[in-house]
Tab-separated table of C-alpha atoms in Angstrom:
chain	number	residue	atom	x	y	z
A	1	UNK	CA	-73.472	-93.821	25.035
A	2	UNK	CA	-70.893	-96.541	24.504
A	3	UNK	CA	-71.388	-98.629	21.426
A	4	UNK	CA	-69.443	-101.889	21.395
A	5	UNK	CA	-71.561	-103.760	18.912
A	6	UNK	CA	-70.449	-107.267	18.219
A	7	UNK	CA	-68.104	-107.454	21.215
A	8	UNK	CA	-69.259	-110.487	23.190
A	9	UNK	CA	-67.497	-109.401	26.370
A	10	UNK	CA	-69.109	-105.967	26.365
A	11	UNK	CA	-71.190	-105.190	29.440
A	12	UNK	CA	-73.387	-102.882	27.394
A	13	UNK	CA	-76.608	-103.583	25.478
A	14	UNK	CA	-76.307	-102.850	21.736
A	15	UNK	CA	-78.198	-99.711	20.812
A	16	UNK	CA	-80.615	-101.518	18.500
A	17	UNK	CA	-81.654	-103.837	21.372
A	18	UNK	CA	-82.180	-101.154	23.999
A	19	UNK	CA	-85.816	-101.100	25.209
A	20	UNK	CA	-86.140	-97.298	25.150
A	21	UNK	CA	-84.016	-94.104	25.113
A	22	UNK	CA	-82.311	-92.970	28.329
A	23	UNK	CA	-80.166	-89.908	29.181
A	24	UNK	CA	-76.754	-89.710	27.500
A	25	UNK	CA	-74.823	-90.271	30.725
A	26	UNK	CA	-76.780	-93.463	31.525
A	27	UNK	CA	-76.165	-96.850	29.956
A	28	UNK	CA	-78.055	-100.051	29.245
A	29	UNK	CA	-76.446	-103.115	30.765
A	30	UNK	CA	-77.671	-106.450	32.150
A	31	UNK	CA	-78.687	-107.501	35.657
A	32	UNK	CA	-75.625	-109.682	36.163
A	33	UNK	CA	-73.411	-106.575	35.794
A	34	UNK	CA	-75.200	-104.649	38.553
A	35	UNK	CA	-76.015	-107.475	40.971
A	36	UNK	CA	-75.031	-110.995	41.968
A	37	UNK	CA	-78.007	-113.325	41.531
A	38	UNK	CA	-78.521	-116.258	43.900
A	39	UNK	CA	-81.157	-118.977	43.600
A	40	UNK	CA	-82.554	-120.254	46.887
A	41	UNK	CA	-83.187	-123.788	48.058
A	42	UNK	CA	-85.119	-125.712	50.690
A	43	UNK	CA	-83.337	-127.684	53.425
A	44	UNK	CA	-84.630	-131.240	53.570
A	45	UNK	CA	-87.735	-131.679	55.677
A	46	UNK	CA	-86.361	-135.095	56.540
A	47	UNK	CA	-83.947	-133.252	58.812
A	48	UNK	CA	-86.152	-131.385	61.306
A	49	UNK	CA	-83.025	-130.131	63.072
A	50	UNK	CA	-82.572	-127.704	60.165
A	51	UNK	CA	-85.699	-125.811	61.222
A	52	UNK	CA	-86.184	-123.565	64.219
A	53	UNK	CA	-86.744	-119.902	64.978
A	54	UNK	CA	-83.334	-118.287	64.459
A	55	UNK	CA	-82.829	-117.539	60.740
A	56	UNK	CA	-85.453	-116.177	58.263
A	57	UNK	CA	-86.421	-118.539	55.434
A	58	UNK	CA	-88.328	-116.401	52.946
A	59	UNK	CA	-90.998	-117.721	50.571
A	60	UNK	CA	-92.997	-115.994	47.794
A	61	UNK	CA	-95.864	-115.057	50.122
A	62	UNK	CA	-93.402	-113.106	52.296
A	63	UNK	CA	-92.607	-110.847	49.337
A	64	UNK	CA	-96.102	-109.354	49.578
A	65	UNK	CA	-94.535	-106.970	52.114
A	66	UNK	CA	-92.827	-105.276	49.145
A	67	UNK	CA	-90.481	-102.513	50.222
A	68	UNK	CA	-90.280	-103.731	53.818
A	69	UNK	CA	-89.698	-107.483	54.138
A	70	UNK	CA	-88.893	-108.008	57.820
A	71	UNK	CA	-90.502	-111.320	58.702
A	72	UNK	CA	-90.522	-114.787	57.156
A	73	UNK	CA	-93.249	-117.426	57.129
A	74	UNK	CA	-90.693	-119.991	58.309
A	75	UNK	CA	-87.357	-119.957	60.149
A	76	UNK	CA	-84.290	-122.169	60.209
A	77	UNK	CA	-82.118	-123.256	63.105
A	78	UNK	CA	-78.445	-122.351	63.382
A	79	UNK	CA	-77.693	-125.721	61.867
A	80	UNK	CA	-80.056	-125.045	58.984
A	81	UNK	CA	-78.438	-121.672	58.457
A	82	UNK	CA	-75.037	-123.343	58.076
A	83	UNK	CA	-76.090	-125.259	54.934
A	84	UNK	CA	-77.836	-122.488	52.942
A	85	UNK	CA	-76.689	-119.499	50.923
A	86	UNK	CA	-77.018	-116.419	53.092
A	87	UNK	CA	-78.629	-113.471	51.360
A	88	UNK	CA	-77.578	-110.151	52.889
A	89	UNK	CA	-79.988	-107.417	53.854
A	90	UNK	CA	-80.816	-104.805	51.194
A	91	UNK	CA	-81.079	-107.502	48.542
A	92	UNK	CA	-84.067	-107.758	46.212
A	93	UNK	CA	-85.822	-111.129	46.224
A	94	UNK	CA	-87.760	-111.908	43.033
A	95	UNK	CA	-90.242	-114.736	42.594
A	96	UNK	CA	-89.225	-116.605	39.434
A	97	UNK	CA	-91.503	-119.631	39.634
A	98	UNK	CA	-95.282	-119.229	39.478
A	99	UNK	CA	-95.966	-115.620	40.547
A	100	UNK	CA	-93.175	-114.341	38.306
A	101	UNK	CA	-92.043	-110.800	39.049
A	102	UNK	CA	-93.352	-110.428	42.598
A	103	UNK	CA	-90.470	-108.893	44.511
A	104	UNK	CA	-89.533	-107.808	48.002
A	105	UNK	CA	-86.744	-105.755	49.559
A	106	UNK	CA	-85.074	-107.738	52.328
A	107	UNK	CA	-84.546	-105.479	55.326
A	108	UNK	CA	-82.759	-108.307	57.143
A	109	UNK	CA	-80.459	-111.084	56.019
A	110	UNK	CA	-81.958	-114.501	55.414
A	111	UNK	CA	-82.345	-117.163	52.766
A	112	UNK	CA	-85.097	-118.185	50.349
A	113	UNK	CA	-86.657	-121.249	48.824
A	114	UNK	CA	-86.026	-122.298	45.217
A	115	UNK	CA	-88.927	-120.230	43.879
A	116	UNK	CA	-86.943	-117.054	44.484
A	117	UNK	CA	-83.883	-115.540	42.817
A	118	UNK	CA	-82.234	-112.848	44.948
A	119	UNK	CA	-80.243	-109.951	43.514
A	120	UNK	CA	-77.403	-108.703	45.735
A	121	UNK	CA	-76.721	-105.139	44.528
A	122	UNK	CA	-73.384	-103.652	43.480
A	123	UNK	CA	-74.801	-100.115	43.425
A	124	UNK	CA	-77.772	-98.434	45.117
A	125	UNK	CA	-79.894	-101.268	46.530
A	126	UNK	CA	-83.212	-99.435	46.321
A	127	UNK	CA	-82.534	-98.310	42.761
A	128	UNK	CA	-82.262	-102.000	41.906
A	129	UNK	CA	-85.391	-102.873	43.874
A	130	UNK	CA	-87.559	-100.189	42.286
A	131	UNK	CA	-86.469	-101.069	38.769
A	132	UNK	CA	-87.360	-104.686	39.461
A	133	UNK	CA	-90.889	-103.465	40.232
A	134	UNK	CA	-91.316	-101.874	36.802
A	135	UNK	CA	-93.410	-103.419	34.061
A	136	UNK	CA	-90.326	-103.316	31.838
A	137	UNK	CA	-88.411	-105.703	34.094
A	138	UNK	CA	-91.384	-107.938	34.920
A	139	UNK	CA	-92.289	-108.251	31.232
A	140	UNK	CA	-88.702	-109.267	30.494
A	141	UNK	CA	-88.959	-112.029	33.070
A	142	UNK	CA	-92.186	-113.319	31.585
A	143	UNK	CA	-90.775	-113.216	28.053
A	144	UNK	CA	-87.835	-115.354	29.220
A	145	UNK	CA	-89.941	-117.811	31.208
A	146	UNK	CA	-90.314	-121.408	30.199
A	147	UNK	CA	-93.296	-123.454	31.261
A	148	UNK	CA	-94.361	-127.047	31.621
A	149	UNK	CA	-97.042	-127.036	34.289
A	150	UNK	CA	-95.768	-123.797	35.862
A	151	UNK	CA	-93.842	-120.770	34.562
A	152	UNK	CA	-90.137	-120.614	35.501
A	153	UNK	CA	-87.320	-118.095	35.025
A	154	UNK	CA	-83.923	-119.547	35.867
A	155	UNK	CA	-80.934	-117.654	37.270
A	156	UNK	CA	-79.140	-117.076	33.964
A	157	UNK	CA	-82.275	-115.733	32.273
A	158	UNK	CA	-82.887	-113.266	35.092
A	159	UNK	CA	-79.230	-112.196	34.871
A	160	UNK	CA	-79.647	-111.472	31.170
A	161	UNK	CA	-82.495	-108.985	31.694
A	162	UNK	CA	-81.676	-105.465	30.499
A	163	UNK	CA	-81.065	-102.800	33.142
A	164	UNK	CA	-80.901	-98.963	32.756
A	165	UNK	CA	-77.952	-97.850	34.884
A	166	UNK	CA	-77.809	-94.219	35.994
A	167	UNK	CA	-74.773	-92.461	37.558
A	168	UNK	CA	-74.497	-93.210	41.274
A	169	UNK	CA	-75.593	-89.767	42.527
A	170	UNK	CA	-78.541	-89.863	40.138
A	171	UNK	CA	-79.518	-93.276	41.531
A	172	UNK	CA	-79.709	-91.736	44.999
A	173	UNK	CA	-81.792	-88.812	43.730
A	174	UNK	CA	-84.174	-91.110	41.849
A	175	UNK	CA	-84.721	-93.289	44.918
A	176	UNK	CA	-85.299	-90.220	47.087
A	177	UNK	CA	-87.819	-88.833	44.599
A	178	UNK	CA	-89.656	-92.155	44.239
A	179	UNK	CA	-89.923	-92.614	47.990
A	180	UNK	CA	-91.156	-89.056	48.497
A	181	UNK	CA	-93.893	-89.497	45.887
A	182	UNK	CA	-94.771	-92.992	47.093
A	183	UNK	CA	-95.033	-91.774	50.673
A	184	UNK	CA	-97.807	-89.353	49.726
A	185	UNK	CA	-99.572	-92.003	47.654
A	186	UNK	CA	-99.302	-94.519	50.501
A	187	UNK	CA	-101.076	-92.103	52.856
A	188	UNK	CA	-103.980	-91.900	50.424
A	189	UNK	CA	-103.836	-95.669	49.882
A	190	UNK	CA	-104.039	-96.338	53.613
A	191	UNK	CA	-107.202	-94.249	53.910
A	192	UNK	CA	-108.806	-95.873	50.871
A	193	UNK	CA	-107.846	-99.352	52.057
A	194	UNK	CA	-109.431	-98.626	55.440
A	195	UNK	CA	-112.732	-97.907	53.674
A	196	UNK	CA	-112.522	-101.163	51.723
A	197	UNK	CA	-111.433	-103.237	54.724
A	198	UNK	CA	-114.135	-101.755	56.923
A	199	UNK	CA	-117.007	-102.524	54.550
A	200	UNK	CA	-117.955	-105.855	56.127
A	201	UNK	CA	-117.718	-104.373	59.622
A	202	UNK	CA	-119.978	-101.477	58.677
A	203	UNK	CA	-122.373	-103.901	56.969
A	204	UNK	CA	-122.551	-105.976	60.153
A	205	UNK	CA	-123.228	-102.825	62.184
A	206	UNK	CA	-126.097	-101.861	59.875
A	207	UNK	CA	-127.659	-105.315	60.149
A	208	UNK	CA	-127.239	-105.300	63.929
A	209	UNK	CA	-129.071	-101.980	64.159
A	210	UNK	CA	-131.736	-103.241	61.771
A	211	UNK	CA	-132.658	-106.269	63.852
A	212	UNK	CA	-132.373	-104.690	67.270
A	213	UNK	CA	-134.930	-102.092	66.165
A	214	UNK	CA	-132.586	-99.100	66.083
A	215	UNK	CA	-132.932	-98.380	62.335
A	216	UNK	CA	-136.708	-98.093	62.493
A	217	UNK	CA	-137.063	-96.462	65.907
A	218	UNK	CA	-138.420	-93.222	64.389
A	219	UNK	CA	-140.739	-95.197	62.077
A	220	UNK	CA	-142.288	-96.993	65.065
A	221	UNK	CA	-142.846	-93.698	66.886
A	222	UNK	CA	-144.528	-92.254	63.812
A	223	UNK	CA	-146.767	-95.320	63.546
A	224	UNK	CA	-147.475	-95.666	67.250
A	225	UNK	CA	-145.944	-99.105	67.746
A	226	UNK	CA	-143.220	-100.359	70.010
A	227	UNK	CA	-140.645	-103.122	70.035
A	228	UNK	CA	-143.189	-105.258	71.843
A	229	UNK	CA	-144.805	-105.723	68.419
A	230	UNK	CA	-141.827	-107.923	67.493
A	231	UNK	CA	-141.862	-111.641	68.148
A	232	UNK	CA	-139.346	-114.481	68.180
A	233	UNK	CA	-139.776	-117.283	65.679
A	234	UNK	CA	-137.906	-120.547	65.148
A	235	UNK	CA	-136.563	-121.131	61.652
A	236	UNK	CA	-138.598	-124.318	61.321
A	237	UNK	CA	-141.719	-122.133	61.503
A	238	UNK	CA	-140.516	-119.570	58.979
A	239	UNK	CA	-141.482	-121.445	55.830
A	240	UNK	CA	-141.394	-124.655	53.837
A	241	UNK	CA	-137.974	-126.301	53.946
A	242	UNK	CA	-136.679	-128.432	51.130
A	243	UNK	CA	-133.452	-130.285	50.344
A	244	UNK	CA	-132.040	-131.338	47.021
A	245	UNK	CA	-130.036	-133.784	44.999
A	246	UNK	CA	-127.863	-134.284	41.935
A	247	UNK	CA	-129.232	-135.602	38.667
A	248	UNK	CA	-126.970	-138.338	37.309
A	249	UNK	CA	-123.998	-136.965	35.382
A	250	UNK	CA	-123.999	-140.246	33.455
A	251	UNK	CA	-127.168	-139.056	31.701
A	252	UNK	CA	-126.288	-136.012	29.597
A	253	UNK	CA	-129.950	-135.696	28.661
A	254	UNK	CA	-130.571	-134.460	32.221
A	255	UNK	CA	-128.250	-131.508	31.579
A	256	UNK	CA	-128.192	-130.760	27.864
A	257	UNK	CA	-130.238	-127.686	27.078
A	258	UNK	CA	-131.207	-127.298	30.723
A	259	UNK	CA	-132.503	-123.888	31.799
A	260	UNK	CA	-133.264	-124.653	35.449
A	261	UNK	CA	-130.795	-123.268	37.974
A	262	UNK	CA	-129.054	-126.121	39.825
A	263	UNK	CA	-127.533	-124.372	42.824
A	264	UNK	CA	-124.505	-125.718	44.717
A	265	UNK	CA	-122.212	-124.181	47.313
A	266	UNK	CA	-119.973	-122.976	44.455
A	267	UNK	CA	-122.795	-120.686	43.311
A	268	UNK	CA	-123.362	-119.149	46.755
A	269	UNK	CA	-121.138	-116.128	46.239
A	270	UNK	CA	-123.679	-113.301	46.070
A	271	UNK	CA	-126.770	-112.171	47.931
A	272	UNK	CA	-129.053	-113.000	45.001
A	273	UNK	CA	-128.497	-116.086	42.848
A	274	UNK	CA	-129.340	-115.212	39.254
A	275	UNK	CA	-127.308	-117.839	37.428
A	276	UNK	CA	-125.395	-121.031	38.178
A	277	UNK	CA	-122.399	-122.934	36.871
A	278	UNK	CA	-124.630	-125.823	35.778
A	279	UNK	CA	-128.247	-126.042	34.660
A	280	UNK	CA	-130.497	-129.074	34.685
A	281	UNK	CA	-133.964	-129.743	33.261
A	282	UNK	CA	-137.174	-131.307	34.473
A	283	UNK	CA	-136.031	-134.758	33.320
A	284	UNK	CA	-133.063	-134.413	35.668
A	285	UNK	CA	-135.308	-133.321	38.543
A	286	UNK	CA	-137.873	-136.070	37.976
A	287	UNK	CA	-135.220	-138.779	37.890
A	288	UNK	CA	-133.305	-137.762	41.012
A	289	UNK	CA	-133.790	-136.616	44.587
A	290	UNK	CA	-133.663	-133.000	43.393
A	291	UNK	CA	-136.785	-130.886	43.906
A	292	UNK	CA	-138.292	-128.292	41.608
A	293	UNK	CA	-138.837	-125.140	43.699
A	294	UNK	CA	-140.890	-122.384	42.155
A	295	UNK	CA	-141.390	-120.005	45.068
A	296	UNK	CA	-138.761	-117.360	45.950
A	297	UNK	CA	-136.583	-118.793	48.702
A	298	UNK	CA	-133.628	-118.327	51.002
A	299	UNK	CA	-130.794	-120.836	50.694
A	300	UNK	CA	-128.407	-122.214	53.315
A	301	UNK	CA	-125.214	-124.185	52.686
A	302	UNK	CA	-125.465	-127.186	54.977
A	303	UNK	CA	-122.346	-129.166	54.070
A	304	UNK	CA	-119.092	-127.739	52.695
A	305	UNK	CA	-115.507	-126.960	53.658
A	306	UNK	CA	-116.381	-123.263	53.437
A	307	UNK	CA	-118.305	-123.645	56.715
A	308	UNK	CA	-114.942	-123.463	58.493
A	309	UNK	CA	-115.027	-119.726	57.815
A	310	UNK	CA	-118.529	-118.625	56.971
A	311	UNK	CA	-122.126	-119.768	56.501
A	312	UNK	CA	-123.207	-118.817	52.963
A	313	UNK	CA	-126.816	-117.626	52.791
A	314	UNK	CA	-128.460	-116.319	49.622
A	315	UNK	CA	-131.858	-115.735	48.092
A	316	UNK	CA	-133.260	-116.804	44.743
A	317	UNK	CA	-136.350	-115.362	43.070
A	318	UNK	CA	-136.717	-117.615	40.015
A	319	UNK	CA	-137.530	-121.342	39.756
A	320	UNK	CA	-134.572	-123.497	40.788
A	321	UNK	CA	-133.330	-126.670	42.375
A	322	UNK	CA	-130.424	-127.348	44.745
A	323	UNK	CA	-127.983	-130.167	45.336
A	324	UNK	CA	-127.857	-132.276	48.484
A	325	UNK	CA	-125.501	-129.877	50.290
A	326	UNK	CA	-128.036	-127.036	50.416
A	327	UNK	CA	-131.427	-126.423	51.936
A	328	UNK	CA	-133.994	-123.944	50.708
A	329	UNK	CA	-136.796	-122.325	52.678
A	330	UNK	CA	-139.743	-120.567	51.035
A	331	UNK	CA	-140.974	-118.046	53.623
A	332	UNK	CA	-144.535	-118.108	54.939
A	333	UNK	CA	-146.892	-115.347	53.810
A	334	UNK	CA	-146.301	-112.972	56.743
A	335	UNK	CA	-142.517	-113.085	56.258
A	336	UNK	CA	-140.999	-110.842	53.583
A	337	UNK	CA	-138.390	-112.739	51.540
A	338	UNK	CA	-135.770	-109.991	51.745
A	339	UNK	CA	-136.439	-109.378	55.423
A	340	UNK	CA	-135.994	-113.074	56.104
A	341	UNK	CA	-132.761	-113.123	54.085
A	342	UNK	CA	-131.240	-110.124	55.867
A	343	UNK	CA	-132.220	-111.250	59.348
A	344	UNK	CA	-130.547	-114.591	58.664
A	345	UNK	CA	-127.470	-112.835	57.275
A	346	UNK	CA	-127.275	-110.740	60.412
A	347	UNK	CA	-127.225	-113.924	62.504
A	348	UNK	CA	-124.754	-115.824	60.284
A	349	UNK	CA	-121.939	-116.015	62.847
A	350	UNK	CA	-124.264	-117.024	65.660
A	351	UNK	CA	-125.858	-119.684	63.477
A	352	UNK	CA	-122.441	-121.040	62.543
A	353	UNK	CA	-121.279	-121.086	66.158
A	354	UNK	CA	-124.485	-122.709	67.389
A	355	UNK	CA	-125.305	-125.145	64.612
A	356	UNK	CA	-121.960	-126.468	63.365
A	357	UNK	CA	-121.547	-130.236	63.763
A	358	UNK	CA	-118.423	-131.364	65.586
A	359	UNK	CA	-116.213	-134.328	64.737
A	360	UNK	CA	-117.391	-134.771	61.143
A	361	UNK	CA	-115.074	-135.364	58.191
A	362	UNK	CA	-116.601	-132.512	56.190
A	363	UNK	CA	-117.938	-129.424	57.948
A	364	UNK	CA	-121.721	-129.450	58.149
A	365	UNK	CA	-124.668	-127.771	59.860
A	366	UNK	CA	-126.867	-129.698	62.283
A	367	UNK	CA	-130.307	-129.453	60.703
A	368	UNK	CA	-132.265	-129.978	63.935
A	369	UNK	CA	-130.301	-127.269	65.723
A	370	UNK	CA	-130.751	-124.875	62.816
A	371	UNK	CA	-134.498	-125.475	62.815
A	372	UNK	CA	-134.638	-124.429	66.495
A	373	UNK	CA	-132.668	-121.211	65.892
A	374	UNK	CA	-134.800	-118.127	66.630
A	375	UNK	CA	-134.962	-114.849	64.693
A	376	UNK	CA	-136.767	-111.582	65.508
A	377	UNK	CA	-139.860	-110.968	63.378
A	378	UNK	CA	-141.358	-107.485	63.034
A	379	UNK	CA	-144.801	-106.642	61.639
A	380	UNK	CA	-145.120	-106.940	57.867
A	381	UNK	CA	-145.166	-103.164	57.372
A	382	UNK	CA	-142.067	-102.700	59.535
A	383	UNK	CA	-140.331	-105.577	57.761
A	384	UNK	CA	-140.594	-103.646	54.499
A	385	UNK	CA	-139.321	-100.463	56.162
A	386	UNK	CA	-136.355	-102.348	57.610
A	387	UNK	CA	-135.487	-103.784	54.188
A	388	UNK	CA	-135.680	-100.316	52.608
A	389	UNK	CA	-133.381	-98.907	55.277
A	390	UNK	CA	-130.875	-101.738	54.853
A	391	UNK	CA	-130.804	-101.437	51.067
A	392	UNK	CA	-130.418	-97.643	51.211
A	393	UNK	CA	-127.563	-97.759	53.724
A	394	UNK	CA	-125.771	-100.660	52.049
A	395	UNK	CA	-126.009	-98.932	48.670
A	396	UNK	CA	-124.196	-95.924	50.142
A	397	UNK	CA	-121.569	-98.169	51.719
A	398	UNK	CA	-121.101	-100.039	48.441
A	399	UNK	CA	-120.652	-96.751	46.590
A	400	UNK	CA	-118.021	-95.674	49.121
A	401	UNK	CA	-116.262	-99.038	48.810
A	402	UNK	CA	-116.316	-98.901	45.010
A	403	UNK	CA	-114.929	-95.364	45.063
A	404	UNK	CA	-112.151	-96.448	47.434
A	405	UNK	CA	-111.337	-99.446	45.235
A	406	UNK	CA	-111.111	-97.100	42.259
A	407	UNK	CA	-108.690	-94.911	44.222
A	408	UNK	CA	-106.544	-97.967	45.010
A	409	UNK	CA	-106.447	-98.874	41.326
A	410	UNK	CA	-105.500	-95.302	40.433
A	411	UNK	CA	-102.737	-95.266	43.045
A	412	UNK	CA	-101.263	-98.491	41.704
A	413	UNK	CA	-101.378	-97.043	38.182
A	414	UNK	CA	-99.729	-93.824	39.386
A	415	UNK	CA	-96.946	-95.786	41.059
A	416	UNK	CA	-96.307	-97.706	37.853
A	417	UNK	CA	-96.227	-94.428	35.928
A	418	UNK	CA	-93.750	-92.902	38.404
A	419	UNK	CA	-91.467	-95.923	38.113
A	420	UNK	CA	-91.682	-95.862	34.320
A	421	UNK	CA	-90.660	-92.192	34.253
A	422	UNK	CA	-87.963	-92.694	36.894
A	423	UNK	CA	-86.061	-95.244	34.836
A	424	UNK	CA	-86.320	-93.154	31.696
A	425	UNK	CA	-84.690	-90.200	33.452
A	426	UNK	CA	-87.931	-88.195	33.350
A	427	UNK	CA	-88.273	-87.167	37.015
A	428	UNK	CA	-86.227	-84.010	36.502
A	429	UNK	CA	-83.369	-85.169	38.715
A	430	UNK	CA	-80.682	-86.033	36.159
A	431	UNK	CA	-77.499	-83.942	35.919
A	432	UNK	CA	-76.009	-84.433	32.429
A	433	UNK	CA	-72.644	-83.086	33.592
A	434	UNK	CA	-72.064	-85.951	36.015
A	435	UNK	CA	-69.629	-88.708	35.059
A	436	UNK	CA	-71.330	-91.348	32.930
A	437	UNK	CA	-72.672	-94.577	34.311
A	438	UNK	CA	-70.632	-96.402	31.649
A	439	UNK	CA	-67.391	-95.207	33.203
A	440	UNK	CA	-68.624	-96.166	36.653
A	441	UNK	CA	-69.616	-99.632	35.441
A	442	UNK	CA	-66.283	-100.208	33.695
A	443	UNK	CA	-64.448	-99.216	36.870
A	444	UNK	CA	-66.489	-101.608	39.029
A	445	UNK	CA	-66.154	-104.481	36.559
A	446	UNK	CA	-62.450	-103.809	36.198
A	447	UNK	CA	-62.019	-104.122	39.933
């Protein structure tokens, strides 16, 4: 291990500053000695002729592709290409503003915006990329970041990050070993991710079967009833509907010490609402258009930007009130609360497609159309059986999803552990008789 303490021009990190021990024929150096770092930039939007579909213009979101960055979220024209720094393929692009440390391996040449510093390698390109995915490197970036409203690592600070350089042949072996291990982990990750991604689809399938009668087909046979026992009912006839309001924020006495749930669209993130971001009190309800609702109810978001994507529906079983963007319905006696909730959830997409208002500034649901929407209603005894079936099946699906999510977390942890060992020379691939990395580095720098 070369020791040139106190020599400013030395390419090597002093021993007392080295992050951790590495094999004797490796050396600690800095990023600028193993790569040329380029900061990107954005061609002026005032010149639309700079943009087209010829040359990749990478942004931080594109780096989510990780090891295989092939496509960009935006492209430049040939003219735009002529005014930017071209980053060759096999470079590592690192986000250094905001999402510091997110990196991607560019499989094709392109350019980047100013949020990205790109490292053009002097040695094995994937060795560089994988080290830049380690916690050691990412933590260095964060420790060097400066922040006003957003964290930033400039070019020179990234260049000064410490880098464990192995002999060239060992770099190749390390990359080969990492990719072999990662390949096996990625197969397991793909299967686990499929379970997670398919949860909503499987949930929809369960609800479809529930409210077409398939889930309780055997139950009906055992009880001597048929699907003709089901009826159609409009939502306006399913219970008592009620809107809401907002107690004045100018009166803190309407909010201080409040224990009444005041539900807004921001709270509609789970099937059952048990708590809210804000709580009001009866003084707030009595002095506003809000309504005190004591009976268990099902809630619908009627006005919100979220309606572009989904129609939030939830149930609440404790006393509450809602703001003016929600409506609550307390089901009639022959309609089980949970049955009513799940049948509405099963029809969420149809409700959204049928009842969405067009041409409004903020997305909203047409109340009259919603009131006319029909749902299937089974007998009270079958309603309870349907709910039990749904809960049982969804519990199993949730367990499978949670197990798959745990596997994904474990895989990510295993990858981090593999990378940590790789850049400590602990994968069993190092040959101590090979020429030292220090000699290799001196030769390259001398050239």
